[in-house]
PDB file of C-alpha atoms in Angstrom:
ATOM      1  CA  MET A 439     -43.121  -5.815  14.013  1.00  0.00           C
ATOM      2  CA  ARG A 440     -44.472  -2.839  15.936  1.00  0.00           C
ATOM      3  CA  LEU A 441     -47.980  -2.813  17.451  1.00  0.00           C
ATOM      4  CA  LEU A 442     -49.688   0.108  19.191  1.00  0.00           C
ATOM      5  CA  LEU A 443     -51.940  -1.263  21.943  1.00  0.00           C
ATOM      6  CA  LEU A 444     -54.712   0.975  23.256  1.00  0.00           C
ATOM      7  CA  SER A 445     -57.823   0.830  25.400  1.00  0.00           C
ATOM      8  CA  ASP A 446     -60.442   3.052  27.000  1.00  0.00           C
ATOM      9  CA  ILE A 447     -60.047   6.062  24.719  1.00  0.00           C
ATOM     10  CA  HIS A 448     -63.386   7.424  25.945  1.00  0.00           C
ATOM     11  CA  ALA A 449     -63.892  10.030  23.217  1.00  0.00           C
ATOM     12  CA  ASN A 450     -60.648  11.884  23.949  1.00  0.00           C
ATOM     13  CA  PRO A 451     -58.944  12.526  20.577  1.00  0.00           C
ATOM     14  CA  TRP A 452     -56.346  14.888  22.055  1.00  0.00           C
ATOM     15  CA  ALA A 453     -54.711  12.089  24.025  1.00  0.00           C
ATOM     16  CA  LEU A 454     -54.952   9.792  21.020  1.00  0.00           C
ATOM     17  CA  GLU A 455     -53.268  12.291  18.705  1.00  0.00           C
ATOM     18  CA  ALA A 456     -50.480  12.931  21.229  1.00  0.00           C
ATOM     19  CA  ILE A 457     -49.734   9.205  21.320  1.00  0.00           C
ATOM     20  CA  GLU A 458     -49.662   9.005  17.537  1.00  0.00           C
ATOM     21  CA  ARG A 459     -47.231  11.923  17.301  1.00  0.00           C
ATOM     22  CA  ARG A 460     -44.903  10.357  19.857  1.00  0.00           C
ATOM     23  CA  VAL A 461     -45.012   6.769  18.582  1.00  0.00           C
ATOM     24  CA  GLY A 462     -44.848   7.327  14.827  1.00  0.00           C
ATOM     25  CA  PRO A 463     -45.456   4.554  12.277  1.00  0.00           C
ATOM     26  CA  VAL A 464     -46.693   1.155  13.466  1.00  0.00           C
ATOM     27  CA  ASP A 465     -47.754  -2.025  11.718  1.00  0.00           C
ATOM     28  CA  ALA A 466     -51.164  -2.077  13.399  1.00  0.00           C
ATOM     29  CA  VAL A 467     -53.306  -0.353  16.021  1.00  0.00           C
ATOM     30  CA  LEU A 468     -55.248  -2.648  18.376  1.00  0.00           C
ATOM     31  CA  VAL A 469     -57.933  -1.247  20.696  1.00  0.00           C
ATOM     32  CA  ALA A 470     -59.482  -3.149  23.617  1.00  0.00           C
ATOM     33  CA  GLY A 471     -62.773  -1.264  23.708  1.00  0.00           C
ATOM     34  CA  ASP A 472     -64.500   1.745  25.252  1.00  0.00           C
ATOM     35  CA  VAL A 473     -63.738   4.090  22.406  1.00  0.00           C
ATOM     36  CA  VAL A 474     -66.655   6.372  23.364  1.00  0.00           C
ATOM     37  CA  ASN A 475     -68.543   7.832  26.351  1.00  0.00           C
ATOM     38  CA  TYR A 476     -67.472  10.402  28.943  1.00  0.00           C
ATOM     39  CA  GLY A 477     -65.300  12.417  26.530  1.00  0.00           C
ATOM     40  CA  PRO A 478     -66.570  15.281  24.336  1.00  0.00           C
ATOM     41  CA  GLU A 479     -65.551  14.048  20.851  1.00  0.00           C
ATOM     42  CA  PRO A 480     -66.845  10.506  20.221  1.00  0.00           C
ATOM     43  CA  GLY A 481     -67.200  11.027  16.474  1.00  0.00           C
ATOM     44  CA  ALA A 482     -63.614  12.223  16.082  1.00  0.00           C
ATOM     45  CA  VAL A 483     -62.312   9.093  17.806  1.00  0.00           C
ATOM     46  CA  LEU A 484     -64.425   6.761  15.667  1.00  0.00           C
ATOM     47  CA  ASP A 485     -63.225   8.554  12.534  1.00  0.00           C
ATOM     48  CA  TRP A 486     -59.610   8.219  13.719  1.00  0.00           C
ATOM     49  CA  LEU A 487     -60.027   4.473  14.201  1.00  0.00           C
ATOM     50  CA  THR A 488     -61.496   4.156  10.716  1.00  0.00           C
ATOM     51  CA  SER A 489     -58.748   6.178   9.043  1.00  0.00           C
ATOM     52  CA  ARG A 490     -56.014   4.130  10.788  1.00  0.00           C
ATOM     53  CA  ARG A 491     -57.763   0.817  10.071  1.00  0.00           C
ATOM     54  CA  ALA A 492     -57.592   0.036  13.754  1.00  0.00           C
ATOM     55  CA  VAL A 493     -58.650  -3.395  14.980  1.00  0.00           C
ATOM     56  CA  ALA A 494     -61.049  -2.882  17.886  1.00  0.00           C
ATOM     57  CA  VAL A 495     -63.446  -4.739  20.148  1.00  0.00           C
ATOM     58  CA  ARG A 496     -66.517  -3.404  21.913  1.00  0.00           C
ATOM     59  CA  GLY A 497     -66.408  -2.220  25.519  1.00  0.00           C
ATOM     60  CA  ASN A 498     -69.212  -1.827  28.034  1.00  0.00           C
ATOM     61  CA  HIS A 499     -69.579   1.876  27.244  1.00  0.00           C
ATOM     62  CA  ASP A 500     -69.622   1.213  23.503  1.00  0.00           C
ATOM     63  CA  GLN A 501     -72.338  -1.360  24.225  1.00  0.00           C
ATOM     64  CA  ALA A 502     -74.275   1.185  26.282  1.00  0.00           C
ATOM     65  CA  VAL A 503     -74.178   3.826  23.560  1.00  0.00           C
ATOM     66  CA  ALA A 504     -74.795   1.485  20.624  1.00  0.00           C
ATOM     67  CA  PHE A 505     -77.569  -0.618  22.137  1.00  0.00           C
ATOM     68  CA  ARG A 506     -79.041   1.579  24.899  1.00  0.00           C
ATOM     69  CA  GLN A 507     -77.920  -0.757  27.666  1.00  0.00           C
ATOM     70  CA  ASP A 508     -76.716  -0.056  31.193  1.00  0.00           C
ATOM     71  CA  PRO A 509     -72.896   0.203  31.077  1.00  0.00           C
ATOM     72  CA  LYS A 510     -72.727  -1.192  34.635  1.00  0.00           C
ATOM     73  CA  ALA A 511     -70.093   1.400  35.452  1.00  0.00           C
ATOM     74  CA  ALA A 512     -68.401   1.625  38.833  1.00  0.00           C
ATOM     75  CA  PRO A 513     -70.902   3.018  41.391  1.00  0.00           C
ATOM     76  CA  ALA A 514     -69.019   6.310  41.649  1.00  0.00           C
ATOM     77  CA  LYS A 515     -69.505   6.904  37.918  1.00  0.00           C
ATOM     78  CA  ALA A 516     -72.838   5.145  37.224  1.00  0.00           C
ATOM     79  CA  ARG A 517     -75.057   8.226  36.964  1.00  0.00           C
ATOM     80  CA  LEU A 518     -72.427  10.142  35.002  1.00  0.00           C
ATOM     81  CA  ALA A 519     -72.012   7.222  32.583  1.00  0.00           C
ATOM     82  CA  ARG A 520     -75.735   7.022  31.818  1.00  0.00           C
ATOM     83  CA  THR A 521     -76.020  10.780  31.283  1.00  0.00           C
ATOM     84  CA  LEU A 522     -73.036  10.895  28.933  1.00  0.00           C
ATOM     85  CA  ALA A 523     -74.147   7.784  27.022  1.00  0.00           C
ATOM     86  CA  GLU A 524     -77.398   9.498  26.057  1.00  0.00           C
ATOM     87  CA  TRP A 525     -75.554  12.666  25.037  1.00  0.00           C
ATOM     88  CA  THR A 526     -73.067  10.601  22.995  1.00  0.00           C
ATOM     89  CA  ARG A 527     -75.876   8.870  21.077  1.00  0.00           C
ATOM     90  CA  GLN A 528     -77.162  12.268  19.987  1.00  0.00           C
ATOM     91  CA  ARG A 529     -73.731  13.340  18.740  1.00  0.00           C
ATOM     92  CA  LEU A 530     -72.952  10.381  16.460  1.00  0.00           C
ATOM     93  CA  THR A 531     -73.920  10.098  12.809  1.00  0.00           C
ATOM     94  CA  ALA A 532     -75.731   7.049  11.459  1.00  0.00           C
ATOM     95  CA  SER A 533     -72.502   5.692   9.971  1.00  0.00           C
ATOM     96  CA  GLN A 534     -70.608   6.210  13.228  1.00  0.00           C
ATOM     97  CA  MET A 535     -73.332   4.396  15.155  1.00  0.00           C
ATOM     98  CA  ALA A 536     -73.198   1.567  12.625  1.00  0.00           C
ATOM     99  CA  LEU A 537     -69.451   1.267  13.161  1.00  0.00           C
ATOM    100  CA  LEU A 538     -69.906   1.162  16.931  1.00  0.00           C
ATOM    101  CA  ARG A 539     -72.555  -1.570  16.640  1.00  0.00           C
ATOM    102  CA  SER A 540     -70.322  -3.581  14.316  1.00  0.00           C
ATOM    103  CA  LEU A 541     -67.457  -3.909  16.805  1.00  0.00           C
ATOM    104  CA  PRO A 542     -67.121  -7.534  17.956  1.00  0.00           C
ATOM    105  CA  VAL A 543     -67.232  -8.374  21.646  1.00  0.00           C
ATOM    106  CA  GLN A 544     -64.014 -10.371  21.308  1.00  0.00           C
ATOM    107  CA  LEU A 545     -61.730 -11.570  18.544  1.00  0.00           C
ATOM    108  CA  THR A 546     -58.379 -13.134  17.761  1.00  0.00           C
ATOM    109  CA  TRP A 547     -56.130 -11.238  15.362  1.00  0.00           C
ATOM    110  CA  GLU A 548     -52.899 -12.444  13.801  1.00  0.00           C
ATOM    111  CA  LEU A 549     -49.999 -10.829  11.954  1.00  0.00           C
ATOM    112  CA  SER A 550     -46.604 -12.311  11.094  1.00  0.00           C
ATOM    113  CA  GLY A 551     -47.281 -15.351  13.247  1.00  0.00           C
ATOM    114  CA  VAL A 552     -48.236 -13.389  16.385  1.00  0.00           C
ATOM    115  CA  ARG A 553     -51.743 -14.185  17.680  1.00  0.00           C
ATOM    116  CA  VAL A 554     -53.477 -11.565  19.799  1.00  0.00           C
ATOM    117  CA  ALA A 555     -56.712 -12.348  21.650  1.00  0.00           C
ATOM    118  CA  MET A 556     -58.683  -9.166  22.318  1.00  0.00           C
ATOM    119  CA  VAL A 557     -61.484  -8.531  24.796  1.00  0.00           C
ATOM    120  CA  HIS A 558     -62.500  -5.535  26.870  1.00  0.00           C
ATOM    121  CA  ALA A 559     -62.865  -7.162  30.305  1.00  0.00           C
ATOM    122  CA  THR A 560     -62.187 -10.917  30.529  1.00  0.00           C
ATOM    123  CA  PRO A 561     -62.622 -13.829  28.087  1.00  0.00           C
ATOM    124  CA  SER A 562     -65.490 -15.330  30.124  1.00  0.00           C
ATOM    125  CA  ASP A 563     -67.246 -11.981  30.734  1.00  0.00           C
ATOM    126  CA  PRO A 564     -66.153  -9.763  27.837  1.00  0.00           C
ATOM    127  CA  LEU A 565     -67.856  -6.528  28.873  1.00  0.00           C
ATOM    128  CA  TYR A 566     -68.248  -6.226  32.625  1.00  0.00           C
ATOM    129  CA  ASP A 567     -65.746  -8.249  34.712  1.00  0.00           C
ATOM    130  CA  TYR A 568     -63.377  -6.008  36.721  1.00  0.00           C
ATOM    131  CA  ARG A 569     -61.290  -8.820  38.254  1.00  0.00           C
ATOM    132  CA  LEU A 570     -58.385  -8.784  35.787  1.00  0.00           C
ATOM    133  CA  ARG A 571     -56.436  -6.201  37.749  1.00  0.00           C
ATOM    134  CA  PRO A 572     -52.738  -5.709  38.548  1.00  0.00           C
ATOM    135  CA  ASP A 573     -53.300  -7.124  42.050  1.00  0.00           C
ATOM    136  CA  ALA A 574     -55.038 -10.321  40.861  1.00  0.00           C
ATOM    137  CA  ASP A 575     -53.344 -13.367  42.389  1.00  0.00           C
ATOM    138  CA  ARG A 576     -51.901 -16.060  40.137  1.00  0.00           C
ATOM    139  CA  PRO A 577     -54.729 -18.619  40.578  1.00  0.00           C
ATOM    140  CA  LEU A 578     -57.350 -16.000  39.692  1.00  0.00           C
ATOM    141  CA  LEU A 579     -55.315 -14.749  36.753  1.00  0.00           C
ATOM    142  CA  ALA A 580     -54.911 -18.291  35.435  1.00  0.00           C
ATOM    143  CA  ALA A 581     -58.642 -18.950  35.815  1.00  0.00           C
ATOM    144  CA  LEU A 582     -59.592 -15.727  34.018  1.00  0.00           C
ATOM    145  CA  CYS A 583     -57.276 -16.557  31.107  1.00  0.00           C
ATOM    146  CA  ALA A 584     -58.141 -20.263  30.855  1.00  0.00           C
ATOM    147  CA  GLY A 585     -58.709 -21.446  27.312  1.00  0.00           C
ATOM    148  CA  VAL A 586     -57.099 -18.464  25.580  1.00  0.00           C
ATOM    149  CA  LYS A 587     -55.079 -19.729  22.627  1.00  0.00           C
ATOM    150  CA  ALA A 588     -52.864 -16.796  21.693  1.00  0.00           C
ATOM    151  CA  ASP A 589     -49.474 -15.229  22.304  1.00  0.00           C
ATOM    152  CA  LEU A 590     -50.943 -12.028  23.749  1.00  0.00           C
ATOM    153  CA  LEU A 591     -54.207 -11.234  25.518  1.00  0.00           C
ATOM    154  CA  LEU A 592     -55.122  -7.551  25.185  1.00  0.00           C
ATOM    155  CA  VAL A 593     -57.661  -6.258  27.712  1.00  0.00           C
ATOM    156  CA  GLY A 594     -58.840  -2.944  29.165  1.00  0.00           C
ATOM    157  CA  HIS A 595     -61.816  -1.954  31.353  1.00  0.00           C
ATOM    158  CA  THR A 596     -60.048  -1.330  34.685  1.00  0.00           C
ATOM    159  CA  HIS A 597     -58.020   1.644  33.346  1.00  0.00           C
ATOM    160  CA  LEU A 598     -55.044   0.153  35.242  1.00  0.00           C
ATOM    161  CA  PRO A 599     -51.881  -0.712  33.257  1.00  0.00           C
ATOM    162  CA  LEU A 600     -50.825  -4.332  33.536  1.00  0.00           C
ATOM    163  CA  VAL A 601     -48.362  -6.822  32.058  1.00  0.00           C
ATOM    164  CA  ARG A 602     -48.536 -10.356  33.471  1.00  0.00           C
ATOM    165  CA  ARG A 603     -47.506 -13.755  32.171  1.00  0.00           C
ATOM    166  CA  VAL A 604     -49.665 -16.879  32.436  1.00  0.00           C
ATOM    167  CA  GLY A 605     -47.574 -19.726  31.088  1.00  0.00           C
ATOM    168  CA  GLU A 606     -46.740 -18.736  27.520  1.00  0.00           C
ATOM    169  CA  LEU A 607     -49.535 -16.132  27.397  1.00  0.00           C
ATOM    170  CA  VAL A 608     -48.665 -12.454  27.973  1.00  0.00           C
ATOM    171  CA  VAL A 609     -51.603 -10.475  29.382  1.00  0.00           C
ATOM    172  CA  ILE A 610     -51.519  -6.751  28.615  1.00  0.00           C
ATOM    173  CA  ASN A 611     -53.736  -3.920  29.788  1.00  0.00           C
ATOM    174  CA  PRO A 612     -52.256  -0.730  28.297  1.00  0.00           C
ATOM    175  CA  GLY A 613     -54.220   1.463  30.692  1.00  0.00           C
ATOM    176  CA  SER A 614     -56.603   4.190  29.584  1.00  0.00           C
ATOM    177  CA  VAL A 615     -55.800   6.513  26.700  1.00  0.00           C
ATOM    178  CA  GLY A 616     -58.513   9.004  27.505  1.00  0.00           C
ATOM    179  CA  GLN A 617     -59.375   8.709  31.181  1.00  0.00           C
ATOM    180  CA  PRO A 618     -56.701   7.176  33.459  1.00  0.00           C
ATOM    181  CA  LEU A 619     -57.918   6.267  36.946  1.00  0.00           C
ATOM    182  CA  ASP A 620     -54.661   5.397  38.715  1.00  0.00           C
ATOM    183  CA  GLY A 621     -53.897   8.894  39.979  1.00  0.00           C
ATOM    184  CA  ASP A 622     -51.676   9.709  36.988  1.00  0.00           C
ATOM    185  CA  PRO A 623     -53.527  11.894  34.437  1.00  0.00           C
ATOM    186  CA  ARG A 624     -50.995  11.260  31.663  1.00  0.00           C
ATOM    187  CA  THR A 625     -52.328   9.235  28.757  1.00  0.00           C
ATOM    188  CA  ALA A 626     -51.473   5.524  28.862  1.00  0.00           C
ATOM    189  CA  PHE A 627     -50.683   3.066  26.070  1.00  0.00           C
ATOM    190  CA  ALA A 628     -48.458   0.095  25.286  1.00  0.00           C
ATOM    191  CA  LEU A 629     -46.045  -0.767  22.492  1.00  0.00           C
ATOM    192  CA  TRP A 630     -45.237  -4.300  21.387  1.00  0.00           C
ATOM    193  CA  GLU A 631     -42.002  -4.433  19.410  1.00  0.00           C
ATOM    194  CA  ASP A 632     -40.472  -7.675  18.174  1.00  0.00           C
ATOM    195  CA  GLY A 633     -41.484  -9.744  21.168  1.00  0.00           C
ATOM    196  CA  GLU A 634     -41.130  -7.098  23.886  1.00  0.00           C
ATOM    197  CA  VAL A 635     -43.970  -5.119  25.453  1.00  0.00           C
ATOM    198  CA  ARG A 636     -43.545  -1.714  27.052  1.00  0.00           C
ATOM    199  CA  LEU A 637     -46.118   0.200  29.104  1.00  0.00           C
ATOM    200  CA  CYS A 638     -45.896   3.928  28.374  1.00  0.00           C
ATOM    201  CA  ARG A 639     -47.183   7.199  29.833  1.00  0.00           C
ATOM    202  CA  LEU A 640     -47.209  10.514  28.027  1.00  0.00           C
ATOM    203  CA  GLU A 641     -48.023  14.033  29.155  1.00  0.00           C
ATOM    204  CA  TYR A 642     -50.268  15.922  26.749  1.00  0.00           C
ATOM    205  CA  ASP A 643     -51.959  19.300  26.597  1.00  0.00           C
ATOM    206  CA  ARG A 644     -55.374  18.878  28.238  1.00  0.00           C
ATOM    207  CA  THR A 645     -56.381  22.505  27.623  1.00  0.00           C
ATOM    208  CA  PRO A 646     -58.567  21.777  24.550  1.00  0.00           C
ATOM    209  CA  LEU A 647     -60.123  18.782  26.311  1.00  0.00           C
ATOM    210  CA  LEU A 648     -61.058  20.824  29.372  1.00  0.00           C
ATOM    211  CA  ALA A 649     -62.366  23.649  27.178  1.00  0.00           C
ATOM    212  CA  ALA A 650     -64.540  21.184  25.252  1.00  0.00           C
ATOM    213  CA  LEU A 651     -65.908  19.805  28.518  1.00  0.00           C
ATOM    214  CA  GLU A 652     -66.888  23.316  29.602  1.00  0.00           C
ATOM    215  CA  ARG A 653     -68.871  23.750  26.372  1.00  0.00           C
ATOM    216  CA  LEU A 654     -70.941  20.593  26.806  1.00  0.00           C
ATOM    217  CA  PRO A 655     -74.685  21.362  26.986  1.00  0.00           C
ATOM    218  CA  LEU A 656     -74.999  19.521  30.278  1.00  0.00           C
ATOM    219  CA  GLU A 657     -75.734  20.487  33.857  1.00  0.00           C
ATOM    220  CA  GLU A 658     -72.893  22.278  35.607  1.00  0.00           C
ATOM    221  CA  HIS A 659     -72.345  19.515  38.161  1.00  0.00           C
ATOM    222  CA  VAL A 660     -71.869  16.972  35.337  1.00  0.00           C
ATOM    223  CA  CYS A 661     -69.206  19.111  33.651  1.00  0.00           C
ATOM    224  CA  HIS A 662     -67.530  19.713  37.013  1.00  0.00           C
ATOM    225  CA  GLU A 663     -67.336  15.986  37.768  1.00  0.00           C
ATOM    226  CA  LEU A 664     -65.916  15.244  34.319  1.00  0.00           C
ATOM    227  CA  ARG A 665     -63.296  17.941  34.727  1.00  0.00           C
ATOM    228  CA  ARG A 666     -62.300  16.496  38.118  1.00  0.00           C
ATOM    229  CA  LEU A 667     -61.910  12.998  36.649  1.00  0.00           C
ATOM    230  CA  TYR A 668     -59.561  14.209  33.924  1.00  0.00           C
ATOM    231  CA  LEU A 669     -57.470  16.373  36.255  1.00  0.00           C
ATOM    232  CA  GLU A 670     -57.201  13.993  39.223  1.00  0.00           C
ATOM    233  CA  ALA A 671     -57.387  10.641  37.385  1.00  0.00           C
ATOM    234  CA  ARG A 672     -59.308   9.135  40.293  1.00  0.00           C
ATOM    235  CA  LEU A 673     -62.902   8.079  40.955  1.00  0.00           C
TER     236      LEU A 673
END
């Protein structure tokens, strides 16, 4: 069985399409939230998820767009996140907004005997907890994953790739498809194949993304900050 594991697409279909071209056919696509906000093409990403029958949960930015709530973004991005959330709401159709609102906060999915628990941040704080990071110590990691009854736990939120084991549970953060923040601007994803997980990075042509950012009807400083994020992959 072959699973494509994604998170934090952030309305960047160019990265998403590059991954699909490289990976080829899979049995399922699983997405750990934040499909929209920041990027210039939220509708295209939602349509892609629908056409691929992707299984997805809601992230804090999806929550912000769908329900007009504060995304509680990192301080360095808080103002930018609120500005882009309002712009994103104006870009989505009624059916796309309905899809965004319908995403569950967490779920457990199963195929061929493999159970995958999915949540954007952590099981106890599904939308906002940033503590499940690569540098989390073992006691904290165990506490954050307590009570999860699955083979895999798929998370996102930090934009930092991670594979850790807690007993029999494998915790996976594939990193960010659309907006990496670890200093490496290549798109990030993970593949699960017959019991083995692999974190992957892929270079892709960011020219159309950067051109789309330049065309956004937003203040120049907003477009400049977005462009910097995508080029430098740092807050």
